[in-house]
Amino acid sequence: MMMLLLAAALAQTTTDPGTAAPPPAAARPAPIGPPASAAPMSTETRFDACVDLATSDPVVGERAATAWRVGGGGFFARQCLGIAYANQKRWAPAADEFTAAAQEAEAAHDDRAAQYWAQAGNAWLAAGDALKARAALDAALAAGTLTGLQRGEAQFDRARALVAAGDLESARADIDRAIELAPADPLIWLASATLARRMDDLPRARKDIAEAFARSADDASVNLEIGNIAALSGDEIGARSAWNDAIRLAPASDTAARARAALKQFETPPNP
């Protein structure tokens, strides 16, 4: 999934930068950038250092990216700040920064704008705002500069936004295109199978969940969907087996909780 960003971005436990006391001077990280006496750091090198910090220590990375943005870092600094927010699961601020980065890149006629729009869409999905996600992803795909895996992931994210909006037919077209462009991504196959089940296309659902399983057999979500499809197909034994596998693979997860709830449909009610 998109890098994204966010795919890599991460859940880390951090301190709220708005309330934390500043560290002692000796403990404060050095700012991103060369000493005054050193040769200027290239934008690309500074960006790489900023992203490394935004990933390894997102709170400190947020401060560094903010300082760079205020100092004229432009869309590079905004993207880095968005990544720092995403790594703190602060999805709406992340989406706002990616959107601003996209707008600044468009004003500069820079092709990176499409990537930033795609990151904004991914972050809006994580924030639960399908309408804003759809608008950002429309802009990313309309730019015409995303290719290959990046375009496939953007098509997939737009399909997710369309599903959230209830437009299953349009979502099917986007997922089919995503499969063509990113066939190695098991999450796309899983989403395709789930969508097919929701659209009562069980042959397609069984075919696509098999593709997801072949690529990610140890994913509890894949096993949960195998059980869902088996149950809808009247295969109680297959459903029980798959749901129990989902519980075994991730016993403390929301997926396992859903599998346990699904298993209850096969429980024999007590005699009156």
Coordinates of C-alpha atoms in Angstrom, one line a residue:
M1 CA 0.0 0.0 0.0
M2 CA 1.2 3.1 -0.5
M3 CA 4.5 3.4 0.8
L4 CA 3.5 5.0 1.6
L5 CA 3.9 6.5 3.6
L6 CA 2.0 5.2 5.4
A7 CA 2.2 1.7 4.7
A8 CA 5.4 1.9 6.3
A9 CA 4.3 4.5 8.5
L10 CA 3.7 3.1 11.5
A11 CA 2.5 3.0 14.7
Q12 CA 4.9 4.2 17.3
T13 CA 4.1 5.3 20.9
T14 CA 5.2 8.9 21.3
T15 CA 4.8 11.8 23.6
D16 CA 2.4 14.6 22.7
P17 CA 4.7 17.3 21.3
G18 CA 2.2 19.9 22.4
T19 CA 2.4 19.1 26.1
A20 CA 5.8 17.5 26.6
A21 CA 8.5 19.7 28.3
P22 CA 11.5 20.4 26.1
P23 CA 14.5 18.2 26.8
P24 CA 17.6 19.7 28.4
A25 CA 19.8 21.5 25.9
A26 CA 22.4 18.7 26.0
A27 CA 19.7 16.1 25.1
R28 CA 18.1 18.1 22.3
P29 CA 18.8 16.6 18.8
A30 CA 21.0 18.6 16.5
P31 CA 18.9 20.4 13.8
I32 CA 18.8 18.8 10.4
G33 CA 21.4 20.6 8.4
P34 CA 25.1 21.2 8.2
P35 CA 27.0 23.3 10.7
A36 CA 27.4 27.0 9.7
S37 CA 30.9 26.4 8.6
A38 CA 30.1 23.3 6.5
A39 CA 29.1 23.3 2.8
P40 CA 25.3 23.6 2.3
M41 CA 23.5 20.3 2.3
S42 CA 21.6 19.4 -0.8
T43 CA 17.8 19.4 -0.7
E44 CA 17.7 15.7 -1.4
T45 CA 20.2 14.9 1.3
R46 CA 18.3 17.1 3.8
F47 CA 15.0 15.4 2.8
D48 CA 16.5 11.9 3.3
A49 CA 17.8 12.9 6.8
C50 CA 14.4 14.4 7.7
V51 CA 12.5 11.3 6.6
D52 CA 14.9 9.1 8.5
L53 CA 14.2 11.2 11.7
A54 CA 10.5 11.3 11.0
T55 CA 10.4 7.5 10.9
S56 CA 12.8 6.7 13.7
D57 CA 11.6 9.4 16.1
P58 CA 8.4 11.0 14.8
V59 CA 8.0 13.7 17.5
V60 CA 11.6 14.9 17.0
G61 CA 11.1 14.6 13.2
E62 CA 8.0 16.7 13.5
R63 CA 10.0 19.5 15.1
A64 CA 12.8 19.3 12.6
A65 CA 10.4 19.2 9.6
T66 CA 8.4 22.2 11.0
A67 CA 11.6 24.2 11.4
W68 CA 12.6 23.3 7.8
R69 CA 9.2 24.3 6.5
V70 CA 9.3 27.6 8.3
G71 CA 12.7 28.2 6.9
G72 CA 11.6 27.7 3.3
G73 CA 11.8 24.0 2.8
G74 CA 8.8 24.0 0.5
F75 CA 7.0 20.8 -0.5
F76 CA 9.9 18.6 0.6
A77 CA 9.6 19.9 4.2
R78 CA 5.8 19.5 4.0
Q79 CA 6.1 15.9 2.8
C80 CA 8.5 15.1 5.6
L81 CA 6.2 16.7 8.2
G82 CA 3.3 14.7 6.8
I83 CA 5.3 11.5 7.3
A84 CA 6.2 12.5 10.9
Y85 CA 2.5 13.0 11.6
A86 CA 1.5 9.7 9.9
N87 CA 4.0 7.9 12.1
Q88 CA 2.2 9.3 15.1
K89 CA -1.2 8.2 13.6
R90 CA -2.2 11.8 13.4
W91 CA -3.8 11.2 10.1
A92 CA -5.7 14.5 9.5
P93 CA -2.7 16.7 10.0
A94 CA -0.7 14.4 7.8
A95 CA -3.2 14.6 5.1
D96 CA -3.2 18.4 5.4
E97 CA 0.5 18.6 4.9
F98 CA 0.5 16.2 2.0
T99 CA -2.2 18.3 0.4
A100 CA -0.2 21.5 0.9
A101 CA 2.8 19.7 -0.6
A102 CA 0.8 18.7 -3.6
Q103 CA -0.5 22.2 -4.1
E104 CA 3.0 23.7 -3.8
A105 CA 4.4 21.2 -6.2
E106 CA 1.7 21.9 -8.7
A107 CA 2.4 25.6 -8.6
A108 CA 6.1 24.7 -9.3
H109 CA 5.0 22.4 -12.2
D110 CA 6.7 19.5 -10.4
D111 CA 5.7 16.0 -11.1
R112 CA 5.9 15.0 -7.5
A113 CA 2.5 16.6 -7.0
A114 CA 0.7 13.3 -8.0
Q115 CA 2.7 11.4 -5.4
Y116 CA 1.7 13.9 -2.7
W117 CA -2.0 13.8 -3.7
A118 CA -1.8 10.0 -3.4
Q119 CA -0.3 10.2 0.0
A120 CA -3.0 12.7 1.1
G121 CA -5.7 10.3 -0.1
N122 CA -4.1 7.5 1.8
A123 CA -4.0 9.6 5.0
W124 CA -7.6 10.8 4.6
L125 CA -8.6 7.1 4.3
A126 CA -6.9 6.4 7.6
A127 CA -8.6 9.4 9.1
G128 CA -12.0 8.1 8.0
D129 CA -12.8 10.8 5.5
A130 CA -13.7 9.0 2.3
L131 CA -14.9 12.1 0.5
K132 CA -11.6 14.0 0.9
A133 CA -9.7 10.8 0.1
R134 CA -11.6 10.4 -3.1
A135 CA -10.9 14.0 -4.1
A136 CA -7.2 13.7 -3.4
L137 CA -6.9 10.4 -5.3
D138 CA -8.8 11.7 -8.2
A139 CA -6.2 14.5 -8.4
A140 CA -3.4 12.0 -8.1
L141 CA -4.7 9.8 -10.9
A142 CA -5.7 12.7 -13.2
A143 CA -2.1 14.1 -13.2
G144 CA -1.1 11.2 -15.4
T145 CA 2.4 10.9 -13.9
L146 CA 1.9 8.0 -11.6
T147 CA 3.0 4.7 -13.2
G148 CA 3.3 1.0 -12.3
L149 CA 3.1 0.2 -8.6
Q150 CA 2.4 3.8 -7.5
R151 CA -0.5 4.1 -9.8
G152 CA -1.8 0.6 -8.8
E153 CA -1.7 1.6 -5.2
A154 CA -3.5 4.9 -5.9
Q155 CA -6.2 3.0 -7.8
F156 CA -6.6 0.6 -4.9
D157 CA -6.9 3.5 -2.4
R158 CA -9.5 5.1 -4.6
A159 CA -11.4 1.8 -4.7
R160 CA -11.4 1.8 -0.9
A161 CA -12.8 5.3 -0.9
L162 CA -15.5 4.3 -3.4
V163 CA -16.5 1.3 -1.3
A164 CA -16.8 3.6 1.8
A165 CA -19.1 5.8 -0.3
G166 CA -21.2 2.8 -1.4
D167 CA -20.2 2.9 -5.1
L168 CA -19.3 -0.8 -5.5
E169 CA -19.4 -0.8 -9.3
S170 CA -16.8 2.0 -9.6
A171 CA -14.7 0.4 -6.9
R172 CA -14.6 -2.9 -8.9
A173 CA -13.2 -1.1 -11.9
D174 CA -10.5 0.5 -9.8
I175 CA -9.5 -2.7 -8.1
D176 CA -9.3 -4.6 -11.4
R177 CA -6.9 -1.9 -12.6
A178 CA -5.0 -2.1 -9.4
I179 CA -4.6 -5.8 -9.8
E180 CA -3.1 -5.3 -13.3
L181 CA -0.6 -2.8 -12.0
A182 CA 0.3 -4.3 -8.6
P183 CA -0.5 -8.0 -8.7
A184 CA 2.0 -8.9 -6.0
D185 CA 0.1 -7.0 -3.3
P186 CA -2.0 -9.5 -1.3
L187 CA -4.1 -6.7 0.2
I188 CA -5.5 -5.8 -3.3
W189 CA -6.5 -9.4 -3.8
L190 CA -8.1 -9.6 -0.4
A191 CA -10.1 -6.4 -1.1
S192 CA -11.1 -7.8 -4.5
A193 CA -12.4 -11.0 -2.9
T194 CA -14.2 -9.1 -0.2
L195 CA -15.8 -6.8 -2.8
A196 CA -16.8 -9.8 -4.9
R197 CA -18.5 -11.4 -1.9
R198 CA -20.4 -8.2 -1.2
M199 CA -21.5 -8.1 -4.8
D200 CA -22.7 -11.8 -4.6
D201 CA -20.0 -13.0 -7.1
L202 CA -18.8 -16.0 -5.2
P203 CA -16.8 -17.6 -8.0
R204 CA -14.7 -14.4 -8.2
A205 CA -14.5 -14.2 -4.5
R206 CA -13.1 -17.7 -4.2
K207 CA -10.6 -17.1 -7.0
D208 CA -9.3 -13.9 -5.6
I209 CA -9.0 -15.0 -2.0
A210 CA -7.0 -17.9 -3.2
E211 CA -4.6 -15.4 -4.8
A212 CA -4.4 -13.4 -1.5
F213 CA -3.7 -16.6 0.5
A214 CA -1.0 -17.7 -1.9
R215 CA 0.8 -14.4 -1.2
S216 CA 0.0 -14.0 2.5
A217 CA -1.1 -17.2 4.1
D218 CA -0.2 -16.0 7.6
D219 CA -2.4 -12.9 7.4
A220 CA -5.3 -13.2 9.8
S221 CA -7.5 -10.9 7.7
V222 CA -7.0 -13.2 4.7
N223 CA -8.1 -16.2 6.7
L224 CA -11.1 -14.3 8.1
E225 CA -12.3 -13.6 4.6
I226 CA -11.7 -17.2 3.5
G227 CA -14.1 -18.1 6.3
N228 CA -16.6 -15.5 5.3
I229 CA -16.7 -16.8 1.7
A230 CA -16.9 -20.4 2.8
A231 CA -19.8 -19.6 5.1
L232 CA -21.7 -17.8 2.4
S233 CA -21.0 -20.8 0.1
G234 CA -22.5 -23.2 2.7
D235 CA -19.2 -24.7 3.7
E236 CA -19.4 -24.9 7.5
I237 CA -16.3 -27.0 7.9
G238 CA -14.2 -24.7 5.7
A239 CA -15.5 -21.6 7.5
R240 CA -14.8 -23.0 11.0
S241 CA -11.3 -23.9 9.9
A242 CA -10.4 -20.6 8.4
W243 CA -11.9 -18.5 11.3
N244 CA -10.0 -20.6 13.8
D245 CA -6.8 -20.0 11.8
A246 CA -7.5 -16.3 11.9
I247 CA -7.8 -16.5 15.7
R248 CA -4.6 -18.6 16.0
L249 CA -2.6 -16.1 13.9
A250 CA -3.6 -13.0 15.7
P251 CA -5.4 -13.9 18.9
A252 CA -5.6 -10.4 20.4
S253 CA -6.6 -8.6 17.2
D254 CA -9.9 -7.1 16.0
T255 CA -9.7 -9.7 13.3
A256 CA -9.7 -12.5 15.8
A257 CA -12.7 -10.9 17.6
R258 CA -14.6 -10.8 14.4
A259 CA -13.7 -14.5 13.7
R260 CA -14.9 -15.5 17.2
A261 CA -18.2 -13.6 16.6
A262 CA -18.6 -15.3 13.2
L263 CA -18.1 -18.8 14.8
K264 CA -21.1 -18.2 17.1
Q265 CA -23.5 -18.7 14.1
F266 CA -22.6 -22.4 14.2
E267 CA -23.2 -22.8 17.9
T268 CA -26.1 -25.1 18.9
P269 CA -28.7 -23.1 20.9
P270 CA -29.4 -24.6 24.3
N271 CA -32.5 -26.7 24.7
P272 CA -35.4 -24.7 26.2

